[in-house]
Every structure is written in C-alpha cells, then in structure tokens.
Amino acid sequence: MPITPRHSVVRIGVVAVAAIVVAEGAVWLTRPDAPTIAPASVPERSYFSATELERASDFRGPQRLVALGALVVEGGVLIALALWRPAPVRRVLRVASRRPILGGAAIGAGISLALAVTALPLAILANERAIDFGLSTQSFGPWLADRARGVAIGAALAAAGGAVAVVLLRRLGSRFWIGGSLLVVGAAAMFTWLAPVVLAPVFNKFEALPAGWVRSDVLELARRAGVEIGDVYRVDASRRSTAINAYVDGLGSTRRVVLYDNTIRELSPAELRSVVAHELAHVKGNDVPRGLLFVALIAPLGVLFAQLSAEALTRRSGDDFRSPAALPALALSLALAAFALAIPGNRLSRAVESRADTFALELTRDPRAFIDLQRRLAVSNLADPTPPEALQAVFGTHPTTMDRIGTAEAYERSIRWGR
C-alpha cells in the first residue's frame, strides 16, 4: 500500500511526539541523583548596582536579537535549500548525484559553507558589539582568521558527514535511522575524546598548570573531593576575551580541567577554589559520559524523525532519497530535531550544573566566595542575572546567576542554623 502525504504527516507527527517523550524520560533517567540545595529568593539589587544591571541589559538584549536573527537566517537557508531550491541549486544537486559519495561530500560542505556565509554579517555585528562593550579583545583581522578556521573545519566535517550519509542511505534505505543513530552517537563520543587534543589547540594555546599556589589548591581540592582529574591546563583565553570561565572536557585519556588565564589572574584564591570545586563536581559526577548517554537515548527517534521528514520533503521535490539531492532536506530535518531535543537536554544541563554548585559549596564550605564568584562572573561576562524565563527554558544551560547566588544564600543559612 503506497504511503499517502496524509499518512506520512501522521507518521512524522507520531515519531516527533515519541521523540519528545523519550527525551523527557532520558532527562529523568540521566539526571544527577545527588541532592541539590533549593535556591533562596534573592533580589538582583542586593548584589548588582543599577549601572551594572543597565550595562548587562544594554549588551545582552540586542545580542540576543542578533543570535536569534542568526538562527532565523540559518533556518531560512536550510528551508530554501530543502524546499525552494533555486535553479542553480537544482543543477548542482543533479551533477552531484552522478557520483553519489563524492557528490554527498560536496553537498555537505556546500550546505555548511552556505550557512556560514549567510550568518557572517550577524556574526560580525555580534563581535563588534562585544568589542564596543569591552568583552572582546580581538580585532577584526584575527577574529576573521579564527572564523575562517572554524568554517573550514566545519565544512570538512560536513563533507565527511554528507558522504557517510549518502552511503548509509544507499545501503540501508528505510533502515537509515539505525545507522544514522550509531553515527550520531559515535561522532559525539569521538569528538568529545579528540576535541581537546585535536580541535581546541587550533584556536588556543594550552599549557599544563605550572607549580605554584594555583596548582596546589587544585590538587588539594581534588584530593579532598576524591577525584582523579587527569591534567589541569591554562588556556590563553585573554587573546580573545575578558571573560572569566573554566570547564571540563575530554573523555578517558583526554579528560582535563581547563582554566582561563583571565580566571587565574583575576579571581581571589577563595573564588578560584569555588570555580575549581564546581568543575571537579563534573568529574566526580561523570557528567561528560552522562551527556553522551543522553545523546545515545534520544538519537534513534531523533534520527528517525529526520529520516521520515526528509523522505517526505524529497518525495515532494521529486528527487531520489538515496542520492545527494536528499541531503538539504535531511540537514533541515536534523536541525529541527536537534533544536527540539536540545530543550530537554538543556534542562538536564541545568540540573547537572545545579548539582555541581551544591557540590562546590559543600566542598569549600565558603558560600561568600561562591557568591563573590557568581557576581564577578556576571559582571565580567556581561551576563543578565535574571534572563527572560522563556529564553532560559529554551536556551539556558546553567541556572541563572540569581538562582546560583540564591543557592549559596540558602547554604549559608543552613550552616548558620546548624542544619
């Protein structure tokens, strides 16, 4: 029995709903099981001056509009390539289909480059605004060189992805989603493992933390936390930004704690211990593998949704779904799936970060330093202490600054009351 457009829409809708349900279940399954501290209600004006709040609003408000505009532009490009298909695009797709694997690589790279070129004006605007506000330390030339490197790497990866996708489409047909899911999970694990030692050094210089009080504090905190941290690195983030930050990345032999040079230079010893304790929590909680497990749980239905949607769009245009001509529709469908599934993923991230905050407070037992750290992070990074709720729900990967300060306030009160 042939699949009618109505049946196709119903199938896509059912899979989309199932994917969201599974993602919600994955959040529940992979959430941290350690208790967290409920934040106390704290007003912004208790920790930030009117001038600081106005400055953050003046920067972040337009910056959000620029970011949302870039998202709309990139979505429009994908829609145009998948649905409208100007005559030059149709000709390129026909030529690419003559040599499917090589053509798939070319189309994959072409989609990546098209997205990068169309988003470039808004990226330039965002960087210029960051320079104007003193957040970016990078002039246009070096910024553009970094951007070009990133675009080249993205195009190379997209070319590989396009070629592999065509191979899977030709070999697996309707079972593409099985191979596609394995590809997504495998790629996520591989990049998590290799990115710190292959990709990150392309953009920054990483140095093992030298002997001194910073390294001693890090090792002492790790000992108290019972954490095997691997390597601790300092990165030259100041060549691009005045922002303060630290992070954990890598997997297995490449796992590392990375501190911005700005962070080491500008934070007090107590504040630095707070930020390090937070990062140690991610190591202690196996949060990088936790993220990979979440991807593994949501990938099958996410890729199945993308396959069914791409099949319907390709059928509509009269193209062969097993050819490179299907890649624009597949790219659009994967982008839609990724955007939707990132929302529950970000909720999991906020839970992980909240648990890491609790761990840091309990390890250092210094809520005042934690509060000073959050205030300094917000001021230095021009962060909005209380972003709009809708944007926080969709895009927020961390609790808000005021929630994090409220967590420290609640912890301080529990110490004071002997709980």
Coordinates of C-alpha atoms in Angstrom, one line a residue:
M1 CA 0.0 0.0 0.0
P2 CA 1.6 3.3 -1.0
I3 CA 2.2 5.9 1.6
T4 CA 0.0 9.0 1.0
P5 CA 1.0 12.5 2.1
R6 CA -1.5 12.4 4.9
H7 CA -0.2 9.1 6.2
S8 CA 3.4 10.5 6.0
V9 CA 2.4 13.5 8.1
V10 CA 0.8 11.3 10.7
R11 CA 3.8 9.1 11.0
I12 CA 6.1 12.1 11.3
G13 CA 3.9 13.6 14.0
V14 CA 3.7 10.3 16.0
V15 CA 7.5 9.9 15.8
A16 CA 8.0 13.6 16.8
V17 CA 5.8 13.2 19.9
A18 CA 7.6 9.9 20.8
A19 CA 11.0 11.5 20.4
I20 CA 10.0 14.3 22.9
V21 CA 8.5 11.8 25.3
V22 CA 11.7 9.7 25.2
A23 CA 13.8 12.8 25.6
E24 CA 11.9 13.7 28.8
G25 CA 12.4 10.2 30.0
A26 CA 16.1 10.4 29.2
V27 CA 16.3 13.6 31.3
W28 CA 14.7 11.7 34.2
L29 CA 17.0 8.6 33.8
T30 CA 20.2 10.5 33.5
R31 CA 19.6 13.3 36.0
P32 CA 22.0 13.5 38.9
D33 CA 20.8 11.5 41.9
A34 CA 22.7 13.6 44.5
P35 CA 20.5 16.2 46.4
T36 CA 20.7 19.8 45.5
I37 CA 20.1 23.0 47.5
A38 CA 16.9 24.8 46.6
P39 CA 17.8 28.5 46.0
A40 CA 16.6 31.2 48.2
S41 CA 14.8 34.1 46.6
V42 CA 17.3 37.0 46.3
P43 CA 16.6 40.3 44.6
E44 CA 19.1 41.5 41.9
R45 CA 19.6 44.9 43.5
S46 CA 21.1 43.2 46.6
Y47 CA 24.2 42.2 44.6
F48 CA 24.2 44.3 41.4
S49 CA 24.1 48.1 41.1
A50 CA 21.7 49.8 38.8
T51 CA 24.6 50.7 36.5
E52 CA 25.8 47.1 36.3
L53 CA 22.3 45.8 35.5
E54 CA 21.7 48.5 32.9
R55 CA 25.1 47.7 31.2
A56 CA 24.3 44.0 31.1
S57 CA 20.8 44.7 29.7
D58 CA 22.2 47.1 27.0
F59 CA 24.6 44.4 25.9
R60 CA 22.6 41.2 26.2
G61 CA 19.3 42.5 24.9
P62 CA 20.5 43.3 21.4
Q63 CA 23.0 40.5 21.5
R64 CA 20.1 38.0 22.0
L65 CA 18.3 39.6 19.0
V66 CA 21.4 39.1 16.9
A67 CA 21.7 35.5 18.0
L68 CA 18.0 34.8 17.3
G69 CA 18.4 36.6 13.9
A70 CA 21.3 34.3 13.0
L71 CA 19.1 31.3 13.9
V72 CA 16.4 32.5 11.7
V73 CA 18.8 33.2 8.8
E74 CA 20.3 29.7 9.0
G75 CA 16.9 28.2 9.3
G76 CA 15.8 30.2 6.2
V77 CA 18.8 28.9 4.3
L78 CA 18.0 25.3 5.1
I79 CA 14.4 25.8 4.2
A80 CA 15.3 27.4 0.9
L81 CA 17.8 24.6 0.0
A82 CA 15.3 21.9 1.0
L83 CA 12.1 23.3 -0.4
W84 CA 12.5 26.3 -2.7
R85 CA 15.7 25.1 -4.5
P86 CA 16.7 27.9 -6.9
A87 CA 17.7 26.7 -10.4
P88 CA 21.4 26.8 -9.7
V89 CA 20.9 24.6 -6.6
R90 CA 18.9 22.1 -8.6
R91 CA 21.7 21.9 -11.2
V92 CA 24.3 21.4 -8.6
L93 CA 22.3 18.6 -7.0
R94 CA 21.8 16.9 -10.4
V95 CA 25.5 17.0 -11.0
A96 CA 26.3 15.7 -7.5
S97 CA 24.0 12.8 -8.0
R98 CA 26.1 11.4 -10.9
R99 CA 28.9 10.5 -8.4
P100 CA 26.9 9.9 -5.2
I101 CA 29.6 9.6 -2.5
L102 CA 31.8 12.4 -3.8
G103 CA 28.7 14.4 -4.5
G104 CA 27.4 13.9 -1.0
A105 CA 30.7 15.2 0.4
A106 CA 30.4 18.3 -1.9
I107 CA 26.8 19.0 -0.9
G108 CA 27.6 18.5 2.8
A109 CA 30.4 21.0 2.6
G110 CA 28.3 23.4 0.4
I111 CA 25.5 23.4 3.0
S112 CA 27.9 24.2 5.8
L113 CA 29.6 27.0 3.8
A114 CA 26.2 28.5 2.8
L115 CA 25.2 28.6 6.5
A116 CA 28.5 30.2 7.5
V117 CA 28.4 32.8 4.7
T118 CA 24.8 33.9 5.3
A119 CA 25.3 34.2 9.1
L120 CA 28.6 36.1 8.7
P121 CA 27.2 39.6 8.8
L122 CA 25.4 39.0 12.1
A123 CA 28.4 37.3 13.5
I124 CA 30.5 40.4 12.6
L125 CA 27.9 42.6 14.3
A126 CA 27.9 40.4 17.4
N127 CA 31.7 40.6 17.6
E128 CA 31.8 44.4 17.0
R129 CA 29.3 44.9 19.8
A130 CA 31.4 42.7 22.1
I131 CA 34.4 44.9 21.3
D132 CA 32.5 48.1 21.9
F133 CA 31.5 46.8 25.4
G134 CA 35.0 45.7 26.2
L135 CA 34.2 41.9 26.3
S136 CA 36.1 41.0 23.2
T137 CA 39.8 41.8 23.0
Q138 CA 40.2 40.6 19.4
S139 CA 40.3 43.0 16.4
F140 CA 38.6 42.2 13.2
G141 CA 41.5 40.6 11.4
P142 CA 42.4 37.9 14.0
W143 CA 38.7 37.3 14.6
L144 CA 38.0 36.7 10.9
A145 CA 41.0 34.4 10.8
D146 CA 39.6 32.3 13.7
R147 CA 36.2 32.4 12.0
A148 CA 37.7 31.1 8.7
R149 CA 39.5 28.3 10.5
G150 CA 36.2 27.3 12.2
V151 CA 34.3 27.4 8.9
A152 CA 37.0 25.3 7.2
I153 CA 36.8 22.7 9.9
G154 CA 33.0 22.7 9.9
A155 CA 33.0 22.3 6.1
A156 CA 35.4 19.4 6.3
L157 CA 33.3 17.6 8.9
A158 CA 30.1 18.3 6.9
A159 CA 31.7 16.9 3.8
A160 CA 32.6 13.7 5.7
G161 CA 29.1 13.6 7.2
G162 CA 27.5 14.1 3.7
A163 CA 29.5 11.3 2.2
V164 CA 28.7 8.9 5.0
A165 CA 25.0 9.9 5.0
V166 CA 24.8 9.0 1.3
V167 CA 26.5 5.7 1.9
L168 CA 24.0 4.9 4.6
L169 CA 21.0 6.0 2.5
R170 CA 22.1 3.8 -0.4
R171 CA 23.0 0.8 1.8
L172 CA 20.2 0.9 4.4
G173 CA 17.3 2.6 2.7
S174 CA 14.4 2.7 5.2
R175 CA 16.7 1.5 8.0
F176 CA 18.9 4.6 7.6
W177 CA 17.8 5.7 11.1
I178 CA 19.6 2.8 12.7
G179 CA 23.0 3.5 11.0
G180 CA 22.4 7.3 11.4
S181 CA 21.8 6.9 15.2
L182 CA 25.0 4.9 15.6
L183 CA 26.8 7.6 13.5
V184 CA 25.5 10.4 15.7
V185 CA 26.5 8.7 19.0
G186 CA 29.8 7.5 17.6
A187 CA 30.6 11.0 16.3
A188 CA 29.6 12.6 19.7
A189 CA 31.9 10.2 21.6
M190 CA 34.8 10.6 19.1
F191 CA 34.7 14.4 19.2
T192 CA 34.4 14.5 23.0
W193 CA 37.5 12.3 23.1
L194 CA 39.5 14.1 20.4
A195 CA 38.4 17.7 20.5
P196 CA 40.6 18.7 23.5
V197 CA 43.8 17.4 21.7
V198 CA 42.9 17.9 18.1
L199 CA 40.5 20.8 17.6
A200 CA 41.0 23.1 20.6
P201 CA 44.7 23.6 20.0
V202 CA 43.8 25.0 16.6
F203 CA 42.3 28.1 18.2
N204 CA 44.1 28.4 21.6
K205 CA 47.4 27.7 23.3
F206 CA 47.0 25.2 26.2
E207 CA 49.7 24.8 28.9
A208 CA 49.9 22.5 31.8
L209 CA 49.4 24.4 35.0
P210 CA 52.8 25.2 36.4
A211 CA 53.8 24.6 40.0
G212 CA 52.5 27.2 42.4
W213 CA 49.6 28.0 44.7
V214 CA 47.0 27.6 42.0
R215 CA 48.1 24.1 41.1
S216 CA 48.5 23.2 44.8
D217 CA 45.0 24.4 45.5
V218 CA 43.6 22.4 42.6
L219 CA 45.3 19.2 43.7
E220 CA 44.3 19.7 47.3
L221 CA 40.6 20.2 46.3
A222 CA 40.8 17.1 44.1
R223 CA 42.3 15.1 46.9
R224 CA 39.5 16.2 49.3
A225 CA 36.8 15.5 46.7
G226 CA 38.3 12.1 45.9
V227 CA 38.6 13.0 42.3
E228 CA 41.2 11.8 39.8
I229 CA 41.3 14.8 37.5
G230 CA 43.9 13.9 34.9
D231 CA 45.6 17.1 33.6
V232 CA 44.9 20.7 34.5
Y233 CA 45.5 23.3 31.8
R234 CA 45.7 27.1 31.5
V235 CA 44.3 28.4 28.2
D236 CA 45.2 31.8 26.7
A237 CA 41.5 33.0 26.5
S238 CA 42.6 36.6 27.1
R239 CA 43.7 36.8 23.4
R240 CA 40.0 36.9 22.6
S241 CA 38.0 38.0 25.6
T242 CA 38.0 39.4 29.0
A243 CA 35.5 36.7 30.1
I244 CA 36.2 34.5 33.2
N245 CA 35.5 30.8 32.8
A246 CA 36.6 27.2 33.4
Y247 CA 35.4 23.9 32.1
V248 CA 35.9 20.2 32.0
D249 CA 36.1 18.3 28.7
G250 CA 37.6 15.2 27.1
L251 CA 37.0 11.5 27.7
G252 CA 39.2 8.9 29.2
S253 CA 42.8 9.7 28.5
T254 CA 42.0 13.2 27.2
R255 CA 39.9 14.3 30.2
R256 CA 41.1 17.6 31.6
V257 CA 40.2 20.6 33.7
V258 CA 40.8 23.9 31.8
L259 CA 41.1 27.3 33.5
Y260 CA 41.0 30.6 31.5
D261 CA 44.2 32.7 32.1
N262 CA 41.7 35.5 33.0
T263 CA 40.3 33.3 35.7
I264 CA 43.7 32.6 37.2
R265 CA 44.8 36.2 37.0
E266 CA 41.6 38.0 38.2
L267 CA 40.0 35.8 40.9
S268 CA 40.9 35.7 44.5
P269 CA 42.2 32.4 45.9
A270 CA 38.8 31.7 47.6
E271 CA 36.9 32.5 44.3
L272 CA 39.2 30.3 42.3
R273 CA 38.7 27.4 44.8
S274 CA 34.9 27.8 44.2
V275 CA 35.2 27.6 40.4
V276 CA 37.6 24.7 40.6
A277 CA 35.4 22.8 43.0
H278 CA 32.5 23.3 40.6
E279 CA 34.5 21.8 37.8
L280 CA 35.7 18.9 40.0
A281 CA 32.0 18.1 40.6
H282 CA 31.6 17.4 36.8
V283 CA 34.5 15.0 37.0
K284 CA 33.2 13.4 40.2
G285 CA 29.7 13.1 38.7
N286 CA 30.9 11.6 35.3
D287 CA 29.0 14.4 33.6
V288 CA 30.7 14.1 30.2
P289 CA 29.7 10.4 29.9
R290 CA 26.2 11.4 31.3
G291 CA 25.8 13.7 28.3
L292 CA 26.9 11.0 25.9
L293 CA 24.3 8.6 27.4
F294 CA 21.6 11.2 26.9
V295 CA 22.6 11.6 23.3
A296 CA 22.5 7.8 22.9
L297 CA 19.0 7.6 24.3
I298 CA 17.5 10.4 22.2
A299 CA 19.3 9.7 18.9
P300 CA 17.3 6.8 17.5
L301 CA 13.9 8.6 17.4
G302 CA 15.5 11.9 16.6
V303 CA 17.2 10.5 13.5
L304 CA 14.0 8.5 12.6
F305 CA 12.1 11.8 12.7
A306 CA 14.7 13.4 10.4
Q307 CA 14.6 10.4 8.0
L308 CA 10.8 10.5 7.7
S309 CA 10.7 14.2 7.3
A310 CA 13.5 14.2 4.7
E311 CA 11.8 11.4 2.8
A312 CA 8.6 13.4 2.6
L313 CA 10.4 16.6 1.5
T314 CA 12.4 14.7 -1.1
R315 CA 9.3 13.0 -2.4
R316 CA 7.7 16.4 -2.7
S317 CA 10.5 17.7 -4.9
G318 CA 10.6 14.5 -7.0
D319 CA 14.2 13.6 -6.0
D320 CA 15.7 10.2 -5.2
F321 CA 16.0 9.9 -1.4
R322 CA 19.1 7.7 -1.7
S323 CA 21.0 10.4 -3.6
P324 CA 22.9 13.6 -2.6
A325 CA 19.8 15.5 -3.6
A326 CA 18.2 14.4 -0.3
L327 CA 20.9 16.0 1.9
P328 CA 19.4 19.5 2.1
A329 CA 16.1 18.0 3.3
L330 CA 18.0 15.8 5.7
A331 CA 20.0 18.7 7.0
L332 CA 16.8 20.7 7.6
S333 CA 15.1 17.8 9.4
L334 CA 18.2 17.1 11.6
A335 CA 18.3 20.7 12.5
L336 CA 14.7 20.7 13.6
A337 CA 15.2 17.5 15.6
A338 CA 18.3 18.9 17.3
F339 CA 16.6 22.2 18.2
A340 CA 13.6 20.5 19.7
L341 CA 15.6 17.8 21.6
A342 CA 18.1 20.4 22.9
I343 CA 15.3 21.9 25.1
P344 CA 15.0 18.9 27.4
G345 CA 18.8 18.5 27.0
N346 CA 19.3 22.0 28.4
R347 CA 17.0 21.2 31.3
L348 CA 19.3 18.2 32.1
S349 CA 22.3 20.5 31.8
R350 CA 20.8 23.0 34.3
A351 CA 20.2 20.1 36.8
V352 CA 23.8 18.9 36.3
E353 CA 25.1 22.5 36.9
S354 CA 22.9 22.9 40.0
R355 CA 24.2 19.7 41.5
A356 CA 27.8 20.9 40.7
D357 CA 27.1 24.2 42.5
T358 CA 25.9 22.2 45.6
F359 CA 29.0 20.0 45.5
A360 CA 31.2 23.1 45.3
L361 CA 29.6 24.7 48.3
E362 CA 29.8 21.6 50.4
L363 CA 33.4 21.0 49.4
T364 CA 34.7 24.5 50.0
R365 CA 32.2 25.5 52.8
D366 CA 32.6 29.1 51.6
P367 CA 29.3 30.5 50.4
R368 CA 30.6 34.1 50.4
A369 CA 33.4 33.2 48.0
F370 CA 30.8 31.4 45.8
I371 CA 28.6 34.5 45.8
D372 CA 31.5 36.8 45.0
L373 CA 32.4 34.4 42.1
Q374 CA 29.0 34.5 40.6
R375 CA 28.8 38.3 40.9
R376 CA 32.2 38.6 39.3
L377 CA 31.3 36.2 36.5
A378 CA 28.1 38.1 35.7
V379 CA 29.8 41.5 35.7
S380 CA 32.9 40.3 33.7
N381 CA 30.9 38.4 31.2
L382 CA 28.1 41.0 30.9
A383 CA 25.6 38.3 31.8
D384 CA 21.9 39.1 32.6
P385 CA 21.4 37.9 36.2
T386 CA 17.8 37.1 35.5
P387 CA 17.2 36.4 31.8
P388 CA 13.7 36.1 30.3
E389 CA 12.1 32.9 31.5
A390 CA 11.2 31.7 28.0
L391 CA 14.7 32.1 26.7
Q392 CA 16.1 30.5 29.9
A393 CA 13.8 27.5 29.4
V394 CA 14.8 27.0 25.8
F395 CA 18.4 28.0 25.6
G396 CA 19.7 28.1 29.2
T397 CA 22.4 25.5 30.0
H398 CA 23.1 26.8 33.6
P399 CA 20.9 28.1 36.4
T400 CA 20.5 31.9 36.3
T401 CA 23.0 34.0 38.2
M402 CA 20.4 34.9 40.8
D403 CA 19.4 31.2 41.3
R404 CA 23.1 30.4 41.9
I405 CA 23.5 33.2 44.3
G406 CA 20.3 32.1 46.0
T407 CA 21.7 28.6 46.3
A408 CA 24.7 29.9 48.2
E409 CA 22.5 32.1 50.4
A410 CA 20.4 29.0 51.3
Y411 CA 23.5 27.0 52.0
E412 CA 24.9 29.8 54.2
R413 CA 21.6 29.9 56.2
S414 CA 21.7 26.1 56.7
I415 CA 25.2 26.4 58.1
R416 CA 24.2 29.3 60.4
W417 CA 21.2 27.3 61.6
G418 CA 23.3 24.1 62.0
R419 CA 21.3 22.0 59.6

